[in-house]
XYZ file of C-alpha atoms in Angstrom:
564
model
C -59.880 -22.979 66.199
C -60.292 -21.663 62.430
C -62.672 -19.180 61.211
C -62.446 -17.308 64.555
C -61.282 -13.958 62.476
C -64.269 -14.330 60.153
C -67.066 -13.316 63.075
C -67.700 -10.500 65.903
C -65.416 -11.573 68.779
C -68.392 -12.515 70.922
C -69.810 -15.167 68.392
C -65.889 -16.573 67.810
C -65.291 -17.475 71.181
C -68.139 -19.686 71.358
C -65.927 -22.003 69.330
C -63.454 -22.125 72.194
C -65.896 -21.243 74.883
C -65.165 -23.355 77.909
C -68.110 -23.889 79.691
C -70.606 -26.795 79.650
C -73.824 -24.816 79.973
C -74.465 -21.531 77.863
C -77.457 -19.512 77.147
C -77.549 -17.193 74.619
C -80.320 -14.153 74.881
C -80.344 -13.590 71.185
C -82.886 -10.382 70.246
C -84.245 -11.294 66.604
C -81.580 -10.499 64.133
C -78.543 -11.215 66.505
C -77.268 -13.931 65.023
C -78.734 -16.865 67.311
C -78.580 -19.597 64.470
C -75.372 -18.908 63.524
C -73.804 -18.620 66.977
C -75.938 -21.868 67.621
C -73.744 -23.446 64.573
C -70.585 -21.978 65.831
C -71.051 -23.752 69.479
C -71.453 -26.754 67.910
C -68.713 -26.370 65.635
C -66.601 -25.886 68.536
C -67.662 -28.816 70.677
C -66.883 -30.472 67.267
C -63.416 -29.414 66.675
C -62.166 -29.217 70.801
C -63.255 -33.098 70.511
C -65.726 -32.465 73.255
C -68.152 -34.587 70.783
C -66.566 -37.810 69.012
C -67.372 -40.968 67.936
C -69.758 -42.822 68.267
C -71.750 -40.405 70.589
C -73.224 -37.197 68.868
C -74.136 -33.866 68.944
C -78.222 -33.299 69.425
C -79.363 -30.265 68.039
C -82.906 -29.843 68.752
C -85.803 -27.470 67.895
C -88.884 -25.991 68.509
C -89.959 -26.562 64.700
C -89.646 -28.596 61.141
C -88.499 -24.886 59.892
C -86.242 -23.744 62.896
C -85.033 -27.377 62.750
C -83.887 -26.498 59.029
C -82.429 -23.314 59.621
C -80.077 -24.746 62.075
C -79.340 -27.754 60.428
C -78.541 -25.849 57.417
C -76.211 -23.266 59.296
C -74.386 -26.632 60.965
C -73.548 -27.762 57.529
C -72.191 -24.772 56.199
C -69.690 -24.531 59.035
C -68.679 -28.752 59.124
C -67.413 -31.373 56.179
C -70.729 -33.241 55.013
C -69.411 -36.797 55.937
C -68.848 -35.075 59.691
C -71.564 -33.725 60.018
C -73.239 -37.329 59.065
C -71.146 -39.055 61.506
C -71.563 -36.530 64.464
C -74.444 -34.284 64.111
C -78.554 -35.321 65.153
C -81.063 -33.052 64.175
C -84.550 -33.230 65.266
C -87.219 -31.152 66.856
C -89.111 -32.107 70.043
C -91.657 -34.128 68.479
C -89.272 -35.749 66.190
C -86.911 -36.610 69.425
C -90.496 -37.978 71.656
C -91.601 -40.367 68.865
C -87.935 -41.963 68.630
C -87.757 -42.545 72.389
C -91.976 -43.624 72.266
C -90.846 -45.775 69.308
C -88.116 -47.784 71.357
C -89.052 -47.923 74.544
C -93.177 -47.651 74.421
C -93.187 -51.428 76.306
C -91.039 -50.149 78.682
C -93.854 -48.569 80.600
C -96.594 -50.479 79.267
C -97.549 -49.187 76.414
C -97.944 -49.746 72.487
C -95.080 -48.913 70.456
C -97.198 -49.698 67.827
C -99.723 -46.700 68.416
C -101.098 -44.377 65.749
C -99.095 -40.832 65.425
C -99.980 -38.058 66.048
C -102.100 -36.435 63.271
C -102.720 -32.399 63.194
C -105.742 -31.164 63.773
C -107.274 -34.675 64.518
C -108.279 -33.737 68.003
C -109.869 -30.201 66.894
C -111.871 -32.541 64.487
C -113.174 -34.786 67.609
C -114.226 -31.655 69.432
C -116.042 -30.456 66.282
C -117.734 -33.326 65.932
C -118.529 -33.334 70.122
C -119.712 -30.105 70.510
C -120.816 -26.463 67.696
C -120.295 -24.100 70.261
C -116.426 -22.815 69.917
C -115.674 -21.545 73.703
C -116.544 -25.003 74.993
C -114.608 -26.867 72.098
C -111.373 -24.092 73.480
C -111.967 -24.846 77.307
C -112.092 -28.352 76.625
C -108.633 -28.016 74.336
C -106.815 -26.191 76.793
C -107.970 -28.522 79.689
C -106.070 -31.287 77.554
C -103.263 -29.050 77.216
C -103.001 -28.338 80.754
C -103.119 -31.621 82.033
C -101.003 -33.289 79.771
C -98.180 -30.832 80.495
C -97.241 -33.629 83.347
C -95.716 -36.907 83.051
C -98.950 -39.193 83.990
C -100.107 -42.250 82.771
C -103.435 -42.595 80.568
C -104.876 -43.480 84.026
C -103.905 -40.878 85.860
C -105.246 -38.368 82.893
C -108.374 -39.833 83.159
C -108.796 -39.372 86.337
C -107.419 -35.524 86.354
C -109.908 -35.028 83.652
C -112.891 -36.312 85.800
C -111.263 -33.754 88.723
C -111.966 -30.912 86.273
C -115.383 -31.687 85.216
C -114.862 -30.908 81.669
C -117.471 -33.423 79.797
C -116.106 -32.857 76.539
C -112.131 -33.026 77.494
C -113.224 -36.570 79.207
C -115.226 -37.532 76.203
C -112.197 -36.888 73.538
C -109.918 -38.482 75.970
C -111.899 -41.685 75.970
C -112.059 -41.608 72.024
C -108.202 -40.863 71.475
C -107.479 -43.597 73.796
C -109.647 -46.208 72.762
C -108.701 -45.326 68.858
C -104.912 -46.260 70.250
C -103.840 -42.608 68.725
C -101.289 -40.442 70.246
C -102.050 -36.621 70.363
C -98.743 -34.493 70.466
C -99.144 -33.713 73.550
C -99.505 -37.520 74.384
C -96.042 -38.461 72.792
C -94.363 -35.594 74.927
C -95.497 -36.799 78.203
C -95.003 -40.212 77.506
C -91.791 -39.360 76.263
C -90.794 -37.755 79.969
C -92.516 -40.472 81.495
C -89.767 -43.242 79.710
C -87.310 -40.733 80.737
C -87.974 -41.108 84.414
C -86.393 -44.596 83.963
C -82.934 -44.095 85.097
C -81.549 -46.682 82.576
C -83.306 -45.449 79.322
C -82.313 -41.959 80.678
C -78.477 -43.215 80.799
C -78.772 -44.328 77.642
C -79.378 -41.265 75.867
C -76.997 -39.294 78.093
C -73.813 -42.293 76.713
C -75.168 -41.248 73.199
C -74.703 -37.752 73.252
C -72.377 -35.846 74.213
C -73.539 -32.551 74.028
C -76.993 -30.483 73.066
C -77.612 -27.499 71.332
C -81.614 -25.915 72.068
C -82.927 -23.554 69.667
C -85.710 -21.003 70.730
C -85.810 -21.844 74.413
C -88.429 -19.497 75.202
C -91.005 -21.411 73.401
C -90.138 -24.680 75.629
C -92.509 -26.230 78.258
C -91.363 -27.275 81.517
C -91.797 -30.628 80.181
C -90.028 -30.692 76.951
C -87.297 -28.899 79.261
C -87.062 -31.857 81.389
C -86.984 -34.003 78.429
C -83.359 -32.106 77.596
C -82.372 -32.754 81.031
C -82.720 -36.469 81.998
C -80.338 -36.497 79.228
C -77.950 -34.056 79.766
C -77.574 -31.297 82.872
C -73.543 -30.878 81.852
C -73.353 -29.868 78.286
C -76.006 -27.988 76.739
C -75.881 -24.513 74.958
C -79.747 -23.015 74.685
C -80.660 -20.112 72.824
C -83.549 -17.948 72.970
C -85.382 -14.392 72.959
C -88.009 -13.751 75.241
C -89.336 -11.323 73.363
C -90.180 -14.069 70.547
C -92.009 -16.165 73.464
C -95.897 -16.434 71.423
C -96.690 -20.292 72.282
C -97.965 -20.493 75.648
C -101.067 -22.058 74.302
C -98.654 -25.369 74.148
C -97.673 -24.888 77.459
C -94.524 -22.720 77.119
C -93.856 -20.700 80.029
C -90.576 -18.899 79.195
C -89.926 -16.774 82.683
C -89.967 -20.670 84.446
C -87.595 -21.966 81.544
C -85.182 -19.000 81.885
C -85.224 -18.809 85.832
C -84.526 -22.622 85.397
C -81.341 -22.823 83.213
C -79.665 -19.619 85.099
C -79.660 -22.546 88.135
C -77.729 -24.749 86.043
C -74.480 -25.997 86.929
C -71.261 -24.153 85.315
C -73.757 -22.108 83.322
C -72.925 -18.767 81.654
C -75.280 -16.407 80.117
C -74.545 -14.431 76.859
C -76.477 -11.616 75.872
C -76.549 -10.369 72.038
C -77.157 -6.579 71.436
C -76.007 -6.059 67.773
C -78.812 -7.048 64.765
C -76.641 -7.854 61.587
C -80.354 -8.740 59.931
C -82.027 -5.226 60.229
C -81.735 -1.697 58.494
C -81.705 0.948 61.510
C -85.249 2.202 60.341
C -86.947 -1.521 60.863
C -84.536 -1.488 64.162
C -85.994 2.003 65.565
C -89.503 0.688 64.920
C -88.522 -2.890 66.677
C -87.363 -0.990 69.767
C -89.839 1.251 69.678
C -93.001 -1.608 69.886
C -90.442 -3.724 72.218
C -89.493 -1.091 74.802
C -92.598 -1.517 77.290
C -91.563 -5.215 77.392
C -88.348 -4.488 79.033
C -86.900 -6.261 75.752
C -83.098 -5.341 75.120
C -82.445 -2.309 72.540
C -80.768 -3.776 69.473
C -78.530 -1.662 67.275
C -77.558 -2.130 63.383
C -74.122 -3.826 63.809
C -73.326 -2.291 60.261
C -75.213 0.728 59.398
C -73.315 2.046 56.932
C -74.064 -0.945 54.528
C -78.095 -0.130 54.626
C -78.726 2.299 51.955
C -80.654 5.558 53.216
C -80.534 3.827 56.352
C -83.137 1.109 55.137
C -87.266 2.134 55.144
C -90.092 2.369 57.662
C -93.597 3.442 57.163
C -97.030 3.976 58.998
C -100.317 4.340 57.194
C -104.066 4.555 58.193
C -106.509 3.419 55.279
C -110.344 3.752 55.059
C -111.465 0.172 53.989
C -109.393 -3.544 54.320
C -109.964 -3.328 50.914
C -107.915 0.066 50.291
C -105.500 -1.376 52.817
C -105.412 -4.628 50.629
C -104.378 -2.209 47.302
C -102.007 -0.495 48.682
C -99.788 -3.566 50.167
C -100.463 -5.144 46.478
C -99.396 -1.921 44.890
C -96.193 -1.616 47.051
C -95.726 -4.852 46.834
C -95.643 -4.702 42.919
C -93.450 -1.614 43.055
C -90.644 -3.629 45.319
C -90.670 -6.367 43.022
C -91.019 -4.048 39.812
C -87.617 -2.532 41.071
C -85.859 -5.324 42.389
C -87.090 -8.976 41.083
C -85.225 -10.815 43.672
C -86.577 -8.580 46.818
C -88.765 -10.829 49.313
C -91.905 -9.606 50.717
C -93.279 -10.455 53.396
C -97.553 -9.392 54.148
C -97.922 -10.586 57.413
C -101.353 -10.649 59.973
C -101.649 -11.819 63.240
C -104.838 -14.278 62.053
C -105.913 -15.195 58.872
C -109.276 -14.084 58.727
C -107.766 -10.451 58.859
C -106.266 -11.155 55.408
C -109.474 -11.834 53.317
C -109.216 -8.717 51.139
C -105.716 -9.425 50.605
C -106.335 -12.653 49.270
C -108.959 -12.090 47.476
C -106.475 -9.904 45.307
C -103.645 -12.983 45.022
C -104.682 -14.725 41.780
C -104.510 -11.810 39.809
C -100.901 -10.400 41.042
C -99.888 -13.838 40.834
C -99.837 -13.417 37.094
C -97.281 -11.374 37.068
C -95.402 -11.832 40.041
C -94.721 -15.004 42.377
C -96.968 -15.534 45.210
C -96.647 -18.039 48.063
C -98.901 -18.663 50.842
C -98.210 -19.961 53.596
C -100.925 -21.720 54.872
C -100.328 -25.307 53.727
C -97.424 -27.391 54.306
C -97.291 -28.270 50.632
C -95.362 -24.555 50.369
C -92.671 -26.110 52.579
C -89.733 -26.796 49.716
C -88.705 -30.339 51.272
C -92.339 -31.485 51.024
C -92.748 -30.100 47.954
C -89.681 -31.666 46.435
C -90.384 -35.046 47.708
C -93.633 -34.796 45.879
C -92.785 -34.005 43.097
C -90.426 -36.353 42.691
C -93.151 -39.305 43.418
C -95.431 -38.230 41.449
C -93.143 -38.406 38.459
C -92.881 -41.848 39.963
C -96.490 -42.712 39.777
C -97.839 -40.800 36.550
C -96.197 -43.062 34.337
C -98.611 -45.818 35.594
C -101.522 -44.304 35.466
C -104.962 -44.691 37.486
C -107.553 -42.068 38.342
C -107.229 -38.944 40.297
C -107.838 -40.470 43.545
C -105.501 -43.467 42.972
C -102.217 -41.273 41.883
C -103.006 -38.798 45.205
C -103.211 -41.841 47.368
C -99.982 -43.311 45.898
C -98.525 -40.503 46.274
C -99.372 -39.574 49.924
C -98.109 -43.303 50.995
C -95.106 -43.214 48.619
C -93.979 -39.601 50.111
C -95.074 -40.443 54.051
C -92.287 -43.487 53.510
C -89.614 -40.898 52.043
C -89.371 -39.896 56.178
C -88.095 -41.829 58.984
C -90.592 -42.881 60.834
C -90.416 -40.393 64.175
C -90.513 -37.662 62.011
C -94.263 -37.471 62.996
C -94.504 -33.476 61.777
C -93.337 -34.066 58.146
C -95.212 -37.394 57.839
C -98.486 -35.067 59.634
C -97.201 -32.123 57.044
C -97.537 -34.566 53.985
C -100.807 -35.593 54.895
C -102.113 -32.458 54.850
C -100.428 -31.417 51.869
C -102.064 -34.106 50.022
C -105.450 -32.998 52.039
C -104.593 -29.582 49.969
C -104.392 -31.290 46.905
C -107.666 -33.383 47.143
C -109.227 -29.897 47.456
C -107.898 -28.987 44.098
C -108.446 -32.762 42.565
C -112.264 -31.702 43.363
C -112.297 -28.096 42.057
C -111.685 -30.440 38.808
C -107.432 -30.347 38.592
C -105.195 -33.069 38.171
C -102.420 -34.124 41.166
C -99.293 -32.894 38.355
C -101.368 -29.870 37.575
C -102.248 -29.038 41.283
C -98.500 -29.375 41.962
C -97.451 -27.509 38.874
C -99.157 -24.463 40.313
C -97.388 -24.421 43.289
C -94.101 -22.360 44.384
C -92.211 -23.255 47.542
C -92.107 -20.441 50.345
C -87.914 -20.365 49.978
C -84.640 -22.482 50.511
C -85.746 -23.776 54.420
C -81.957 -23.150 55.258
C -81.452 -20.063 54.039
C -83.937 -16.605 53.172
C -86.979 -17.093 51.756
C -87.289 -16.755 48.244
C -87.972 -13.682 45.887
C -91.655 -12.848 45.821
C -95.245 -12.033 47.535
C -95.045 -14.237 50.890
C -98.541 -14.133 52.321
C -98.400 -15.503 56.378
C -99.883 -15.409 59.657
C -97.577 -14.243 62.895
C -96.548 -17.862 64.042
C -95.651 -19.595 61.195
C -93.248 -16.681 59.780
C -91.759 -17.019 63.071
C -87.763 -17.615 62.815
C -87.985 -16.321 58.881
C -86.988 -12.962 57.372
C -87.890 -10.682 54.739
C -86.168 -8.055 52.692
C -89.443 -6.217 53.515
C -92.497 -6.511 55.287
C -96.128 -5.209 55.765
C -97.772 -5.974 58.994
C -101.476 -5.713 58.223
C -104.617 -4.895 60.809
C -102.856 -2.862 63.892
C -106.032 -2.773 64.879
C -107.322 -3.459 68.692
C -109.616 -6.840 68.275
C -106.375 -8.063 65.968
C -103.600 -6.519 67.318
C -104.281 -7.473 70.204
C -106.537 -10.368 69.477
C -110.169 -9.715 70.888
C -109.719 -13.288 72.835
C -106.826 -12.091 74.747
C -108.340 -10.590 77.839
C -105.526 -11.245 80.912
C -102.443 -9.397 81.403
C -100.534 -12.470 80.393
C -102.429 -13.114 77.472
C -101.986 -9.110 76.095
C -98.061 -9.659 76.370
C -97.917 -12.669 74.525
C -99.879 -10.632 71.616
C -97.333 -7.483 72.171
C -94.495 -10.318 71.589
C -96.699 -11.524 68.610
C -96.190 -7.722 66.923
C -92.791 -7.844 67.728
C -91.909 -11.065 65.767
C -93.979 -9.557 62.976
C -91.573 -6.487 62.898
C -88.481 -8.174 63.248
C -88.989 -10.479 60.122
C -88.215 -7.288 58.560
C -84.601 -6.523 56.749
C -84.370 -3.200 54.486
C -88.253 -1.880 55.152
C -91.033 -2.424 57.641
C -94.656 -0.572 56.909
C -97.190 -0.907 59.087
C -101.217 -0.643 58.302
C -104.696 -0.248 59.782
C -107.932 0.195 58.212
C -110.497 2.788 59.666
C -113.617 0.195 59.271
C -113.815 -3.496 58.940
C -115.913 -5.984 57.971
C -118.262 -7.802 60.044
C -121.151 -10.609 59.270
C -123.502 -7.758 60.735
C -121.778 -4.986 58.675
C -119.414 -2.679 58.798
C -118.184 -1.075 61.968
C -115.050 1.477 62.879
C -112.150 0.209 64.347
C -109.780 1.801 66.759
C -105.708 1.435 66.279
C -104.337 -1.048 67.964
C -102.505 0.206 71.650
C -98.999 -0.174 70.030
C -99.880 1.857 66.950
C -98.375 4.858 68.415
C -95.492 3.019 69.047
C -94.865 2.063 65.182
C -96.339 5.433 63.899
C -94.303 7.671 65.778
C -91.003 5.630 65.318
C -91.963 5.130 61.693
C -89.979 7.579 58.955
C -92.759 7.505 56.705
C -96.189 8.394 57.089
C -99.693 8.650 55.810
C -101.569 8.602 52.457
C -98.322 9.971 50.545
C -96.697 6.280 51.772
C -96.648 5.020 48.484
C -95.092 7.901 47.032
C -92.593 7.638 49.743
C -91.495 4.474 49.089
C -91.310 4.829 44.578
C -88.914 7.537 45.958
C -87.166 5.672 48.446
C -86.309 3.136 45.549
C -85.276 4.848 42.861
C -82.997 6.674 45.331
C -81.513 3.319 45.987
C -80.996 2.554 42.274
C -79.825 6.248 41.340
C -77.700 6.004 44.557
């Protein structure tokens, strides 16, 4: 095989790697993607995939479905990679089998797709009171994690007594809408047919899984009524934060050590990290029995790379200071990438409040909207140069441009068509606060290359959706208990899927990692004090930096790098 002298001996021999079944246990850092790209490089090159089957690489997410498929690319010739390669996430991979083989069970391939948020919308509409609009969300969830017929949901429903869940079931089905949850199931439920099962398994010859651990059960049996013989997964169970979809990671894992052939490959060595963001990250990951990761190359981070741990009085103060250090980074090193992160949004307010005006200076991207996502925001741009030409109001260009960009994707890719919808939904907001479309879209910066980094700049995100992205540095904002943990996590299971939450924050990091609390925060009755979070310890006391001198700390810590 080439290339094998340009990687770490235990990522080359994945290109000649023998087995049908792998799973990699990749800590963040480790190198998953790119050991992900070598395996399929290898079942390229050893002819184990050939035309006119392919190679399915699948996963979780429209941005770990990028970073994969961009990694792939890098490593095959583009008219290969064409011929052989299918990239998709789960979603994507449901609708196409929904799409061709709906009838086969009885149902309407011609069905509305899914739509995000749609369902929350029903239940707001059903019902103000929030913990009955959740009970009734997760008794959808729940239910629809098995592969029954709308009949059979119905009557599961009625089993559980949940008013509501029956009531938005009824309206979902008698709209002839598919939730995403719906296209999943329904996809397993076509898979249960032997012969469309067969099919898939003739087409290809071999899968690749990214970020197992946030898998279902179902969406695990989806990858195995096609293939059992030839599938390389890769995960981190530490990264496992989406059991609100259904994942259940410990059942995935115990699951694919049973599989036939299989052998498991564990990564130890971070070649993302510094060793001071790598002390913190084993620090806040030790009590979950997560493996220790070590810099693979320490001598290449400069003073050993930055951590930090600070207490401020106010959100507010808290706000200043990540603007401030945020300013200095960028001040120092244009082309740095910084990354704010809080586990929810509503943590964030003074920090956003303080946006518009650094974004005078400096480049700011948040995260919230899919517009920020470069592929959406390319494609519409490039309609609405299209359109403008022709004219119309406001309204008129926004809704030519919506349909024009929603036909730029194929068809079962239901989460950029859903991401483009509310992308435009962001721009209507603007079109009201008096803007035009090109203006609205003029004043927007993508959050980075999807296949690569992210760009240089402020990146402004909640936990999840930085999930799988890195930063040359990064603030994690709020370690306070009510947000770090969330107050709505009250089992066991619930306060280690927050704990995994922190540790995806930290491990976004690359040169620096700083970590903040505020003494008070706001409430709609007030003010009130706020304890530290229960892994603030943790970060403090592995942190190398510390207290209200942090800032000082970290002007030194560059200019050391630059006189250095």
């Amino acid at each position: 095989m080439t290339l094998t002298g340009e990687y770490p001996a235990e990522k080359a021999s994945l290109l000649d790697e023998p087995h049908g079944n792998l799973v990699l246990l990749a800590p963040p850092g480790c190198g998953k993607t790119e050991a992900l790209a070598l395996r399929a490089m290898g079942l390229i090159e050893s002819k184990r995939v050939t035309a006119p089957n392919k190679l399915l690489a699948l996963a979780f997410s429209n941005r770990a479905r990028d970073n994969i498929g961009g990694r792939i690319r890098q490593l095959t010739q583009p008219a290969i990679y064409r011929q052989l390669v299918d990239l998709t996430n789960f979603h994507g991979l449901a609708a196409r089998i929904y799409q061709a083989h709906a009838s086969t069970i009885g149902l309407d391939p011609e069905a509305i797709m899914p739509e995000r948020g749609w369902l929350r919308q029903v239940l707001t509409t059903l019902s103000d009171h929030h913990p009955t609009r959740q009970a009734a969300m997760d008794t959808l969830t729940r239910v629809k994690l098995q592969p029954l017929s709308d009949e059979e949901i119905a009557s599961e429903l009625e089993r559980s007594g949940n008013d509501l869940a029956i009531t938005a079931e009824r309206i979902r089905h008698d709209s002839r809408r598919l939730d995403y949850s719906d296209l999943l199931r329904h996809a397993q439920r076509i898979l249960l047919n032997e012969g469309v099962a067969e099919l898939y398994a003739l087409h290809y010859s071999a899968i690749i899984v990214d970020e197992f651990q946030d898998l279902s059960p179902q969406q695990l049996s989806i990858v195995s009524s096609i293939s059992r013989n030839n599938v390389t997964y890769a995960g981190d169970l530490g990264q496992a934060i989406y059991s609100f979809t259904g994942a259940d990671p410990e059942a995935v894992l115990a699951t694919l050590r049973r599989l036939p052939d299989v052998r498991i490959i564990e990564f130890t060595e971070s070649y993302r990290s510094s060793p001071a963001v790598l002390d913190v990250l084993n620090a806040v990951g030790k009590p979950l029995g997560l493996l220790e990761v070590r810099s693979a190359e320490p001598a290449t981070w400069k003073l050993g790379g930055f951590s930090g741990a600070a207490a401020y009085v106010t959100p507010e103060a808290e706000a200043h200071f990540v603007i401030n250090s945020a300013k200095l980074i960028l001040d120092h090193n244009p082309n740095a990438s910084v990354g704010a992160i809080s586990r929810a949004g509503y943590r964030r307010k003074a920090l956003d409040q303080l946006l518009k005006e650094f974004s005078a200076t400096h480049p700011v991207f948040v995260w919230d909207s899919p517009v920020h996502r470069p592929d959406i925001l390319r494609i519409l741009r490039k309609e609405m140069a299209r359109i403008r030409p022709f004219g119309g109001s406001q309204q008129e260009q926004l809704e030519q441009l919506k349909q024009a960009s929603i036909a730029a994707f194929e068809p079962s890719d239901v989460e950029s068509i859903d991401d483009v919808q509310e992308a435009c939904a962001f721009l209507a907001d603007r079109v009201q606060e008096g803007s035009s479309v090109v203006t609205a879209l003029d004043a927007i910066g993508a959050s980075g290359n999807p296949e690569r980094t992210v760009g240089p700049g402020l990146h402004v995100l909640n936990a999840h959706i930085g999930k799988g992205q890195q930063f040359d540095w990064v603030f994690v904002i709020g370690l306070e208990e009510g947000h770090v943990p969330m107050f709505l996590a009250k089992t066991d299971d619930e306060i280690t899927e927050e704990h995994r939450a922190l540790v995806v924050m930290v491990s976004r990091a690359r040169h620096g990692i700083v970590g903040t609390r505020a003494l008070e925060t706001s409430t709609r009755y007030g003010p009130r004090a706020s304890s530290a979070s229960r892994w603030w310890d943790a970060f403090e006391n592995a942190s190398r930096n510390l207290g209200p001198a942090l800032h000082l700390s970290l002007d030194a810590h560059l200019n050391s790098q630059i006189n250095g």
